[in-house]
mmCIF file of C-alpha atoms in Angstrom:
data_model
loop_
_atom_site.group_PDB
_atom_site.id
_atom_site.type_symbol
_atom_site.label_atom_id
_atom_site.label_comp_id
_atom_site.label_asym_id
_atom_site.label_seq_id
_atom_site.Cartn_x
_atom_site.Cartn_y
_atom_site.Cartn_z
ATOM 1 C CA TYR A 1 96.349 120.877 79.035
ATOM 2 C CA THR A 2 93.495 120.681 76.461
ATOM 3 C CA VAL A 3 95.962 121.328 73.652
ATOM 4 C CA LEU A 4 98.204 118.536 74.915
ATOM 5 C CA ILE A 5 95.281 116.076 75.034
ATOM 6 C CA SER A 6 94.217 117.076 71.518
ATOM 7 C CA PHE A 7 97.756 116.599 70.244
ATOM 8 C CA LEU A 8 98.063 113.148 71.816
ATOM 9 C CA LEU A 9 94.686 112.063 70.440
ATOM 10 C CA SER A 10 95.618 113.295 66.970
ATOM 11 C CA ALA A 11 98.927 111.475 67.146
ATOM 12 C CA LEU A 12 97.231 108.295 68.309
ATOM 13 C CA ILE A 13 94.609 108.492 65.564
ATOM 14 C CA GLY A 14 97.326 109.166 62.995
ATOM 15 C CA PHE A 15 99.291 106.151 64.239
ATOM 16 C CA PHE A 16 96.246 103.891 63.857
ATOM 17 C CA VAL A 17 95.512 105.262 60.366
ATOM 18 C CA LEU A 18 99.094 104.700 59.236
ATOM 19 C CA SER A 19 99.161 101.254 60.838
ATOM 20 C CA THR A 20 95.941 100.322 59.064
ATOM 21 C CA LEU A 21 97.279 101.616 55.746
ATOM 22 C CA TYR A 22 100.574 99.711 56.218
ATOM 23 C CA TYR A 23 98.696 96.555 57.202
ATOM 24 C CA ASN A 24 96.375 96.809 54.184
ATOM 25 C CA ARG A 25 99.301 97.280 51.832
ATOM 26 C CA ASN A 26 101.117 94.307 53.340
ATOM 27 C CA LEU A 27 97.935 92.263 53.164
ATOM 28 C CA GLU A 28 97.456 93.201 49.516
ATOM 29 C CA SER A 29 101.086 92.299 48.787
ATOM 30 C CA PHE A 30 100.675 88.951 50.552
ATOM 31 C CA ILE A 31 97.435 88.202 48.676
ATOM 32 C CA GLN A 32 98.911 89.174 45.307
ATOM 33 C CA ARG A 33 102.056 87.113 45.858
ATOM 34 C CA ASP A 34 99.981 84.128 46.907
ATOM 35 C CA LYS A 35 97.853 84.641 43.803
ATOM 36 C CA VAL A 36 100.964 84.645 41.599
ATOM 37 C CA LYS A 37 102.097 81.334 43.137
ATOM 38 C CA LEU A 38 98.632 79.851 42.681
ATOM 39 C CA ASP A 39 98.563 80.957 39.029
ATOM 40 C CA VAL A 40 101.915 79.293 38.334
ATOM 41 C CA HIS A 41 100.869 75.984 39.883
ATOM 42 C CA SER A 42 97.479 76.176 38.108
ATOM 43 C CA ALA A 43 99.274 76.577 34.770
ATOM 44 C CA ILE A 44 101.465 73.549 35.484
ATOM 45 C CA THR A 45 98.373 71.516 36.407
ATOM 46 C CA LEU A 46 96.667 72.619 33.173
ATOM 47 C CA LEU A 47 99.631 71.762 30.964
ATOM 48 C CA THR A 48 100.194 68.332 32.517
ATOM 49 C CA SER A 49 96.472 67.534 32.279
ATOM 50 C CA GLU A 50 96.342 68.695 28.630
ATOM 51 C CA PRO A 51 99.780 67.921 27.132
ATOM 52 C CA HIS A 52 98.701 68.970 23.621
ATOM 53 C CA TYR A 53 98.184 72.546 24.823
ATOM 54 C CA LEU A 54 101.955 73.145 24.842
ATOM 55 C CA TYR A 55 104.347 70.979 22.826
ATOM 56 C CA SER A 56 108.037 70.538 23.503
ATOM 57 C CA GLY A 57 110.072 73.404 22.108
ATOM 58 C CA GLU A 58 107.224 75.901 22.471
ATOM 59 C CA LYS A 59 106.745 78.993 24.617
ATOM 60 C CA LYS A 60 103.306 80.327 25.397
ATOM 61 C CA VAL A 61 101.585 82.847 27.639
ATOM 62 C CA ILE A 62 98.698 81.108 29.392
ATOM 63 C CA ASP A 63 95.775 83.393 30.264
ATOM 64 C CA LEU A 64 94.136 81.209 32.885
ATOM 65 C CA TYR A 65 90.727 82.879 33.035
ATOM 66 C CA SER A 66 90.769 84.817 29.727
ATOM 67 C CA MET A 67 90.609 88.100 31.617
ATOM 68 C CA GLY A 68 94.179 89.295 31.100
ATOM 69 C CA THR A 69 94.848 89.399 34.839
ATOM 70 C CA ASN A 70 96.150 85.862 35.447
ATOM 71 C CA GLN A 71 98.852 85.337 32.844
ATOM 72 C CA VAL A 72 101.652 82.810 33.158
ATOM 73 C CA ASP A 73 104.702 82.496 30.885
ATOM 74 C CA CYS A 74 105.259 78.807 30.075
ATOM 75 C CA GLU A 75 107.982 76.917 28.256
ATOM 76 C CA LYS A 76 108.415 73.209 27.531
ATOM 77 C CA SER A 77 111.600 71.489 26.370
ATOM 78 C CA ASP A 78 113.137 68.025 26.069
ATOM 79 C CA TRP A 79 115.464 66.604 28.684
ATOM 80 C CA GLY A 80 116.469 63.183 27.417
ATOM 81 C CA LEU A 81 113.288 61.143 27.020
ATOM 82 C CA LEU A 82 111.499 63.360 29.539
ATOM 83 C CA PHE A 83 110.446 67.004 29.540
ATOM 84 C CA ILE A 84 111.199 70.170 31.462
ATOM 85 C CA LEU A 85 108.280 72.507 32.080
ATOM 86 C CA LYS A 86 108.920 76.068 33.237
ATOM 87 C CA ALA A 87 106.170 78.408 34.418
ATOM 88 C CA SER A 88 106.572 81.944 35.766
ATOM 89 C CA SER A 89 104.408 84.935 36.642
ATOM 90 C CA HIS A 90 104.916 88.257 38.399
ATOM 91 C CA TRP A 91 103.249 91.112 40.259
ATOM 92 C CA LYS A 92 105.074 94.420 40.320
ATOM 93 C CA ASP A 93 108.712 93.527 41.128
ATOM 94 C CA TYR A 94 107.844 90.108 42.606
ATOM 95 C CA GLN A 95 108.418 87.103 40.321
ATOM 96 C CA TYR A 96 107.681 83.444 41.013
ATOM 97 C CA GLN A 97 108.904 80.550 38.874
ATOM 98 C CA ARG A 98 108.744 76.763 39.132
ATOM 99 C CA THR A 99 110.624 74.269 36.990
ATOM 100 C CA ALA A 100 109.483 70.642 36.839
ATOM 101 C CA LEU A 101 110.718 67.435 35.248
ATOM 102 C CA ILE A 102 107.624 65.765 33.798
ATOM 103 C CA GLY A 103 106.690 62.537 32.004
ATOM 104 C CA ASP A 104 103.661 60.527 30.904
ATOM 105 C CA ASN A 105 101.062 58.797 33.020
ATOM 106 C CA ILE A 106 101.415 55.348 31.453
ATOM 107 C CA PHE A 107 98.607 53.860 33.560
ATOM 108 C CA LEU A 108 95.995 55.671 31.441
ATOM 109 C CA THR A 109 97.138 54.671 27.955
ATOM 110 C CA GLU A 110 99.673 51.817 28.187
ATOM 111 C CA PRO A 111 98.887 49.507 31.128
ATOM 112 C CA VAL A 112 100.847 46.666 29.500
ATOM 113 C CA GLY A 113 102.572 43.851 31.345
ATOM 114 C CA LEU A 114 104.219 41.673 28.685
ATOM 115 C CA TYR A 115 104.018 42.252 24.926
ATOM 116 C CA LEU A 116 105.617 39.273 23.190
ATOM 117 C CA ALA A 117 105.543 39.398 19.389
ATOM 118 C CA ASP A 118 103.773 36.512 17.632
ATOM 119 C CA GLN A 119 106.415 34.455 15.848
ATOM 120 C CA GLY A 120 104.286 31.334 15.669
ATOM 121 C CA SER A 121 105.311 29.699 18.935
ATOM 122 C CA TYR A 122 104.002 29.191 22.452
ATOM 123 C CA ILE A 123 105.264 31.011 25.476
ATOM 124 C CA SER A 124 106.132 28.530 28.213
ATOM 125 C CA ILE A 125 106.241 29.428 31.886
ATOM 126 C CA SER A 126 107.900 27.464 34.698
ATOM 127 C CA GLY A 127 109.060 27.601 38.271
ATOM 128 C CA ASN A 128 108.116 30.513 40.489
ATOM 129 C CA SER A 129 107.421 32.874 37.569
ATOM 130 C CA LEU A 130 104.676 35.477 37.437
ATOM 131 C CA LEU A 131 103.008 37.478 34.659
ATOM 132 C CA SER A 132 100.522 40.234 35.534
ATOM 133 C CA GLY A 133 98.669 43.066 33.828
ATOM 134 C CA ASN A 134 97.447 43.195 30.235
ATOM 135 C CA CYS A 135 99.585 40.590 28.466
ATOM 136 C CA TYR A 136 99.792 40.469 24.661
ATOM 137 C CA LEU A 137 100.873 36.938 23.746
ATOM 138 C CA PRO A 138 101.226 34.853 20.554
ATOM 139 C CA LYS A 139 98.075 33.324 19.116
ATOM 140 C CA LEU A 140 99.149 29.832 20.210
ATOM 141 C CA GLY A 141 98.964 31.098 23.777
ATOM 142 C CA ILE A 142 100.741 30.314 27.013
ATOM 143 C CA ARG A 143 101.329 26.976 28.671
ATOM 144 C CA ALA A 144 102.838 25.638 31.876
ATOM 145 C CA ALA A 145 105.998 23.639 31.293
ATOM 146 C CA SER A 146 108.842 21.975 33.131
ATOM 147 C CA ILE A 147 112.249 23.579 32.555
ATOM 148 C CA GLU A 148 115.421 22.354 34.204
ATOM 149 C CA GLY A 149 113.233 19.995 36.237
ATOM 150 C CA GLN A 150 111.040 22.831 37.589
ATOM 151 C CA GLY A 151 107.289 22.863 37.009
ATOM 152 C CA TYR A 152 105.058 25.928 37.190
ATOM 153 C CA LYS A 153 104.045 26.790 40.783
ATOM 154 C CA GLN A 154 101.317 29.466 40.441
ATOM 155 C CA ASP A 155 97.581 28.768 40.192
ATOM 156 C CA LYS A 156 97.101 31.076 37.167
ATOM 157 C CA LEU A 157 99.117 31.437 33.993
ATOM 158 C CA VAL A 158 98.502 35.196 33.845
ATOM 159 C CA PHE A 159 97.261 37.440 36.649
ATOM 160 C CA GLY A 160 95.424 39.776 34.318
ATOM 161 C CA SER A 161 93.938 39.788 30.825
ATOM 162 C CA ILE A 162 95.380 37.927 27.818
ATOM 163 C CA LYS A 163 95.261 39.505 24.374
ATOM 164 C CA THR A 164 96.711 38.427 21.035
ATOM 165 C CA SER A 165 99.912 40.106 19.935
ATOM 166 C CA SER A 166 100.957 41.037 16.412
ATOM 167 C CA LYS A 167 103.888 39.681 14.428
ATOM 168 C CA ASN A 168 105.824 42.872 15.120
ATOM 169 C CA LEU A 169 106.058 45.059 18.178
ATOM 170 C CA PRO A 170 104.135 48.322 18.250
ATOM 171 C CA GLY A 171 106.453 50.940 16.802
ATOM 172 C CA LEU A 172 107.952 53.559 19.068
ATOM 173 C CA LEU A 173 106.436 57.021 18.780
ATOM 174 C CA SER A 174 108.155 59.188 16.179
ATOM 175 C CA ASP A 175 108.674 62.054 18.634
ATOM 176 C CA LEU A 176 110.261 59.658 21.146
ATOM 177 C CA LEU A 177 112.662 58.426 18.452
ATOM 178 C CA SER A 178 113.371 62.008 17.436
ATOM 179 C CA GLN A 179 114.189 62.911 21.036
ATOM 180 C CA SER A 180 116.582 59.953 21.262
ATOM 181 C CA HIS A 181 118.366 60.789 17.988
ATOM 182 C CA ASN A 182 118.929 64.349 19.193
ATOM 183 C CA TYR A 183 121.241 62.985 21.891
ATOM 184 C CA LEU A 184 123.159 60.510 19.739
ATOM 185 C CA GLY A 185 125.297 63.181 18.094
ATOM 186 C CA LEU A 186 126.880 66.478 19.029
ATOM 187 C CA ASN A 187 123.729 68.556 18.660
ATOM 188 C CA ASP A 188 124.632 71.532 20.822
ATOM 189 C CA GLU A 189 122.162 74.362 21.120
ATOM 190 C CA LYS A 190 123.222 77.976 20.691
ATOM 191 C CA THR A 191 122.520 78.487 24.392
ATOM 192 C CA ASP A 192 124.783 75.616 25.531
ATOM 193 C CA SER A 193 128.007 76.412 27.371
ATOM 194 C CA ILE A 194 130.583 74.075 25.785
ATOM 195 C CA ILE A 195 133.603 72.995 27.828
ATOM 196 C CA SER A 196 136.383 70.540 27.025
ATOM 197 C CA ILE A 197 137.255 67.387 28.911
ATOM 198 C CA PHE A 198 140.420 69.138 30.103
ATOM 199 C CA GLN A 199 138.332 71.727 31.917
ATOM 200 C CA LEU A 200 136.161 68.980 33.412
ATOM 201 C CA ASN A 201 139.219 67.183 34.781
ATOM 202 C CA ARG A 202 140.211 70.301 36.744
ATOM 203 C CA TRP A 203 136.926 70.388 38.661
ATOM 204 C CA ASP A 204 135.612 68.132 41.400
ATOM 205 C CA THR A 205 132.058 69.485 41.415
ATOM 206 C CA ILE A 206 129.646 70.682 38.727
ATOM 207 C CA ARG A 207 126.157 71.685 39.803
ATOM 208 C CA ARG A 208 124.099 73.426 37.134
ATOM 209 C CA SER A 209 120.638 74.889 37.573
ATOM 210 C CA PHE A 210 118.019 74.274 34.908
ATOM 211 C CA LEU A 211 117.432 78.030 34.940
ATOM 212 C CA GLN A 212 120.914 78.443 33.418
ATOM 213 C CA PRO A 213 122.199 77.419 29.960
ATOM 214 C CA THR A 214 123.145 73.759 29.628
ATOM 215 C CA ILE A 215 126.782 72.810 30.164
ATOM 216 C CA LEU A 216 127.969 70.539 27.355
ATOM 217 C CA VAL A 217 131.168 68.561 27.956
ATOM 218 C CA TYR A 218 132.730 67.271 24.722
ATOM 219 C CA SER A 219 135.645 65.010 23.838
ATOM 220 C CA ASN A 220 136.688 63.062 20.750
ATOM 221 C CA GLN A 221 138.366 60.573 23.119
ATOM 222 C CA PRO A 222 136.993 58.287 25.881
ATOM 223 C CA ILE A 223 135.740 60.066 29.000
ATOM 224 C CA VAL A 224 136.135 58.594 32.485
ATOM 225 C CA LEU A 225 133.972 60.075 35.233
ATOM 226 C CA LYS A 226 135.456 59.437 38.682
ATOM 227 C CA ASN A 227 135.922 61.336 41.952
ATOM 228 C CA ILE A 228 133.540 64.028 40.785
ATOM 229 C CA VAL A 229 130.060 65.371 41.561
ATOM 230 C CA ILE A 230 127.955 66.261 38.511
ATOM 231 C CA SER A 231 124.312 67.209 38.821
ATOM 232 C CA GLY A 232 121.635 69.142 37.016
ATOM 233 C CA ASN A 233 121.683 70.747 33.596
ATOM 234 C CA VAL A 234 124.742 68.964 32.178
ATOM 235 C CA LYS A 235 125.252 66.900 29.010
ATOM 236 C CA ILE A 236 128.416 64.856 28.410
ATOM 237 C CA PHE A 237 129.304 63.629 24.908
ATOM 238 C CA SER A 238 132.176 61.430 23.749
ATOM 239 C CA GLU A 239 132.864 60.202 20.235
ATOM 240 C CA LYS A 240 134.366 56.988 21.697
ATOM 241 C CA GLU A 241 133.175 55.823 25.128
ATOM 242 C CA ILE A 242 132.025 57.089 28.500
ATOM 243 C CA ILE A 243 133.010 55.158 31.634
ATOM 244 C CA ILE A 244 131.367 55.971 34.955
ATOM 245 C CA GLU A 245 133.165 54.859 38.111
ATOM 246 C CA ALA A 246 131.563 54.211 41.511
ATOM 247 C CA SER A 247 133.357 57.260 42.944
ATOM 248 C CA ALA A 248 131.339 59.593 40.694
ATOM 249 C CA PHE A 249 128.132 61.131 42.040
ATOM 250 C CA ILE A 250 125.719 61.787 39.187
ATOM 251 C CA GLU A 251 122.216 63.236 39.280
ATOM 252 C CA ASP A 252 119.824 64.204 36.458
ATOM 253 C CA ILE A 253 122.574 64.476 33.801
ATOM 254 C CA ILE A 254 122.643 63.140 30.232
ATOM 255 C CA VAL A 255 125.550 61.161 28.756
ATOM 256 C CA SER A 256 125.974 60.118 25.132
ATOM 257 C CA ALA A 257 128.594 57.966 23.398
ATOM 258 C CA PRO A 258 128.811 54.920 21.117
ATOM 259 C CA VAL A 259 129.663 52.788 24.178
ATOM 260 C CA ILE A 260 128.669 53.562 27.759
ATOM 261 C CA THR A 261 130.078 51.527 30.651
ATOM 262 C CA ILE A 262 128.684 51.955 34.149
ATOM 263 C CA LYS A 263 131.053 50.242 36.565
ATOM 264 C CA SER A 264 129.958 48.190 39.586
ATOM 265 C CA GLN A 265 128.240 49.884 42.540
ATOM 266 C CA VAL A 266 127.480 53.162 40.757
ATOM 267 C CA SER A 267 124.521 54.948 42.309
ATOM 268 C CA GLY A 268 122.722 57.914 40.782
ATOM 269 C CA THR A 269 120.152 59.241 38.336
ATOM 270 C CA ILE A 270 121.225 59.348 34.706
ATOM 271 C CA GLN A 271 119.991 59.234 31.116
ATOM 272 C CA CYS A 272 122.273 57.288 28.748
ATOM 273 C CA PHE A 273 122.136 57.355 24.933
ATOM 274 C CA ALA A 274 124.390 54.977 22.976
ATOM 275 C CA THR A 275 124.752 53.610 19.448
ATOM 276 C CA ARG A 276 126.670 50.368 20.106
ATOM 277 C CA GLN A 277 126.490 49.058 23.651
ATOM 278 C CA ILE A 278 125.517 49.893 27.224
ATOM 279 C CA ARG A 279 126.951 47.861 30.112
ATOM 280 C CA VAL A 280 125.822 48.130 33.732
ATOM 281 C CA GLY A 281 128.055 46.554 36.359
ATOM 282 C CA GLU A 282 127.028 44.543 39.417
ATOM 283 C CA LYS A 283 125.208 46.116 42.365
ATOM 284 C CA CYS A 284 124.465 49.373 40.571
ATOM 285 C CA SER A 285 121.472 51.450 41.633
ATOM 286 C CA LEU A 286 120.167 53.717 38.872
ATOM 287 C CA LYS A 287 117.424 55.652 40.565
ATOM 288 C CA PHE A 288 114.158 57.006 39.224
ATOM 289 C CA PRO A 289 113.966 58.421 36.619
ATOM 290 C CA SER A 290 116.951 56.864 34.827
ATOM 291 C CA VAL A 291 116.997 56.047 31.112
ATOM 292 C CA LEU A 292 119.086 53.659 28.981
ATOM 293 C CA VAL A 293 118.574 54.025 25.221
ATOM 294 C CA LEU A 294 120.440 52.203 22.460
ATOM 295 C CA ILE A 295 119.757 53.136 18.835
ATOM 296 C CA PRO A 296 122.519 51.848 16.526
ATOM 297 C CA GLY A 297 124.079 54.270 14.077
ATOM 298 C CA LEU A 298 125.182 53.611 10.534
ATOM 299 C CA GLU A 299 128.761 52.985 11.663
ATOM 300 C CA LEU A 300 127.911 49.782 13.593
ATOM 301 C CA GLU A 301 130.195 47.002 12.417
ATOM 302 C CA GLU A 302 128.819 43.722 11.157
ATOM 303 C CA ASN A 303 130.567 41.620 13.820
ATOM 304 C CA SER A 304 129.524 43.835 16.745
ATOM 305 C CA GLN A 305 126.387 43.375 18.813
ATOM 306 C CA SER A 306 123.896 46.053 19.742
ATOM 307 C CA SER A 307 123.189 45.110 23.325
ATOM 308 C CA ILE A 308 122.305 46.430 26.739
ATOM 309 C CA GLU A 309 123.894 44.215 29.383
ATOM 310 C CA ILE A 310 122.721 44.432 32.999
ATOM 311 C CA SER A 311 124.749 42.507 35.548
ATOM 312 C CA LYS A 312 123.678 40.790 38.786
ATOM 313 C CA TYR A 313 122.111 42.613 41.743
ATOM 314 C CA VAL A 314 121.298 45.747 39.757
ATOM 315 C CA LYS A 315 118.276 47.978 40.376
ATOM 316 C CA ILE A 316 117.103 50.377 37.686
ATOM 317 C CA SER A 317 114.033 52.593 37.987
ATOM 318 C CA GLY A 318 113.020 54.094 34.671
ATOM 319 C CA ILE A 319 113.086 53.265 30.959
ATOM 320 C CA ILE A 320 115.282 50.874 28.957
ATOM 321 C CA ILE A 321 115.078 50.814 25.154
ATOM 322 C CA ASN A 322 117.027 48.851 22.538
ATOM 323 C CA GLU A 323 115.551 49.937 19.220
ATOM 324 C CA SER A 324 118.082 48.192 16.990
ATOM 325 C CA GLN A 325 116.673 46.598 13.838
ATOM 326 C CA ARG A 326 119.473 43.996 13.807
ATOM 327 C CA LYS A 327 118.587 40.367 14.444
ATOM 328 C CA ASP A 328 121.135 40.171 17.275
ATOM 329 C CA ALA A 329 119.657 43.136 19.169
ATOM 330 C CA ARG A 330 119.250 42.100 22.774
ATOM 331 C CA ILE A 331 118.903 43.073 26.391
ATOM 332 C CA LEU A 332 120.545 40.835 28.987
ATOM 333 C CA LEU A 333 118.994 40.990 32.447
ATOM 334 C CA SER A 334 121.031 38.944 34.894
ATOM 335 C CA GLN A 335 119.936 37.074 38.018
ATOM 336 C CA ASN A 336 118.730 39.009 41.054
ATOM 337 C CA SER A 337 118.424 42.241 39.072
ATOM 338 C CA LYS A 338 115.226 44.256 38.931
ATOM 339 C CA ILE A 339 113.864 46.840 36.528
ATOM 340 C CA TYR A 340 111.121 49.089 37.876
ATOM 341 C CA GLY A 341 109.503 50.707 34.870
ATOM 342 C CA GLN A 342 109.480 50.029 31.121
ATOM 343 C CA VAL A 343 111.642 47.814 28.918
ATOM 344 C CA TYR A 344 111.442 47.777 25.103
ATOM 345 C CA CYS A 345 113.657 45.578 22.928
ATOM 346 C CA ASN A 346 113.194 45.138 19.198
ATOM 347 C CA GLY A 347 114.990 41.810 19.526
ATOM 348 C CA SER A 348 115.661 39.244 22.247
ATOM 349 C CA VAL A 349 115.630 39.596 26.023
ATOM 350 C CA GLU A 350 117.459 37.161 28.280
ATOM 351 C CA LEU A 351 115.139 37.299 31.254
ATOM 352 C CA LYS A 352 116.872 36.072 34.391
ATOM 353 C CA GLY A 353 115.883 39.064 36.526
ATOM 354 C CA ASP A 354 112.523 40.709 37.186
ATOM 355 C CA VAL A 355 110.669 43.476 35.372
ATOM 356 C CA ILE A 356 108.265 45.250 37.703
ATOM 357 C CA GLY A 357 106.314 47.055 35.013
ATOM 358 C CA THR A 358 106.246 46.612 31.250
ATOM 359 C CA LEU A 359 108.267 44.451 28.843
ATOM 360 C CA TYR A 360 108.032 44.632 25.037
ATOM 361 C CA CYS A 361 110.189 42.174 23.079
ATOM 362 C CA GLN A 362 110.279 40.027 19.946
ATOM 363 C CA ARG A 363 111.282 36.972 21.961
ATOM 364 C CA THR A 364 112.756 35.883 25.271
ATOM 365 C CA PHE A 365 115.562 33.406 25.677
ATOM 366 C CA LEU A 366 117.115 31.530 28.550
ATOM 367 C CA LYS A 367 120.595 30.083 28.322
ATOM 368 C CA THR A 368 121.532 27.414 30.872
ATOM 369 C CA SER A 369 124.312 24.886 31.157
ATOM 370 C CA ARG A 370 121.996 22.322 29.586
ATOM 371 C CA SER A 371 120.241 24.129 26.766
ATOM 372 C CA LEU A 372 119.003 27.313 25.116
ATOM 373 C CA TYR A 373 115.282 27.963 25.596
ATOM 374 C CA ILE A 374 113.309 30.348 23.380
ATOM 375 C CA ASN A 375 110.174 32.008 24.776
ATOM 376 C CA HIS A 376 110.540 30.162 28.075
ATOM 377 C CA ILE A 377 110.256 32.006 31.388
ATOM 378 C CA LEU A 378 111.779 30.446 34.504
ATOM 379 C CA ASN A 379 111.691 31.938 38.029
ATOM 380 C CA THR A 380 111.254 35.528 36.849
ATOM 381 C CA LYS A 381 108.521 38.146 36.932
ATOM 382 C CA VAL A 382 106.965 40.580 34.502
ATOM 383 C CA ASP A 383 104.698 42.172 37.049
ATOM 384 C CA PHE A 384 102.850 45.302 35.945
ATOM 385 C CA ASN A 385 100.391 45.130 38.830
ATOM 386 C CA SER A 386 103.184 45.698 41.357
ATOM 387 C CA LEU A 387 104.509 48.841 39.661
ATOM 388 C CA SER A 388 104.055 51.857 41.944
ATOM 389 C CA LYS A 389 101.192 54.124 40.888
ATOM 390 C CA GLN A 390 103.595 57.019 41.504
ATOM 391 C CA TYR A 391 105.689 55.855 38.540
ATOM 392 C CA VAL A 392 105.953 58.339 35.673
ATOM 393 C CA GLY A 393 107.605 57.318 32.395
ATOM 394 C CA ARG A 394 106.999 57.765 28.668
ATOM 395 C CA ASN A 395 104.281 56.369 26.498
ATOM 396 C CA LEU A 396 106.148 54.205 24.025
ATOM 397 C CA SER A 397 103.610 53.700 21.246
ATOM 398 C CA HIS A 398 100.570 55.873 22.105
ATOM 399 C CA HIS A 399 100.386 59.624 22.461
ATOM 400 C CA SER A 400 100.028 60.797 26.029
ATOM 401 C CA SER A 401 96.653 61.926 27.340
ATOM 402 C CA GLN A 402 98.059 63.089 30.672
ATOM 403 C CA GLN A 403 101.433 63.975 32.098
ATOM 404 C CA ARG A 404 102.626 64.210 35.676
ATOM 405 C CA VAL A 405 105.365 65.955 37.624
ATOM 406 C CA ILE A 406 108.300 63.661 38.420
ATOM 407 C CA LYS A 407 110.294 66.115 40.512
ATOM 408 C CA TRP A 408 110.813 69.844 41.048
ATOM 409 C CA LEU A 409 114.079 71.200 39.719
ATOM 410 C CA LEU A 410 116.253 74.127 40.777
#
């Protein structure tokens, strides 16, 4: 009987010892895995707070506390006008990685409402118009006027500060221009998986993780995207034109062609890079963060216009740039359309819709059945103060002092 009791006690003690050991090992594993996750997110916080610590195209091992025990592998690369930041760390056979789409915090360095180049004329404002934020205006200033029989209805000319603009717009950052030019031609990376348009036409769905090599779709003929789902790490390039139909579901992809046509009622997230023209049809919804960039190439014909045309009832959240040096460079923003973000045009903007954010332009114009008005604003808004503080874009003319995560990618 005594032997039996001793055996049972020994077994019970052994069970508790093994349970404690198993628990401690599991606890250590849980703590170490949690530590790995915390290190990865700490590295992302560091690199978005200090953008100069890791430039696009670089890889670096971040030793968070300079002790050699909290190291994170980091990589930063371009994705259109934005950036992809990858951070990973491991403990034993456990690895944790996060991939983020990031951009600039424009509220710190470029809180600009309207920047209208000084070409020696007034800016006139009428109707139910509104200007807010830091507005850079011609030296002659701003005045209330009556256009088409409509006088100005607000009690202030500008809801914000007024500063004097220069004769020319602030130039776009060289690295931003370089990023744009990289997408205007067939600049495939060695890691890209290149497929033809014939292969694309056989598929109804393409979903590509940003942890995999980029899929590059190429054609020397026009490309029509319809009845297809395309999302993620995909670039589409045509030497002629890309047409996007409403039946196409697009998310986070990049398209590049001389001419890009987005048909009516398209909804999605896209970055477009063109050299001749971009057209957006009625009732489109290009969600945050979408990008439209037009930078004319050398092949642009003399009788062609370098324009971005946005039809009625369109909503775009993101960045629109027409960097053409031609005198006829323009952006047309039709009635009842709204841009939430940043607009830059090194030419003229027909402002019939609203810009909730920032507008840079050489001049505005308004064409009515009666006349053509230059630097007159009627029943439209350039309203930086109403731009969501969650907005993340790109600094256009000043280097970024802080970046922020736009979204987490797969």
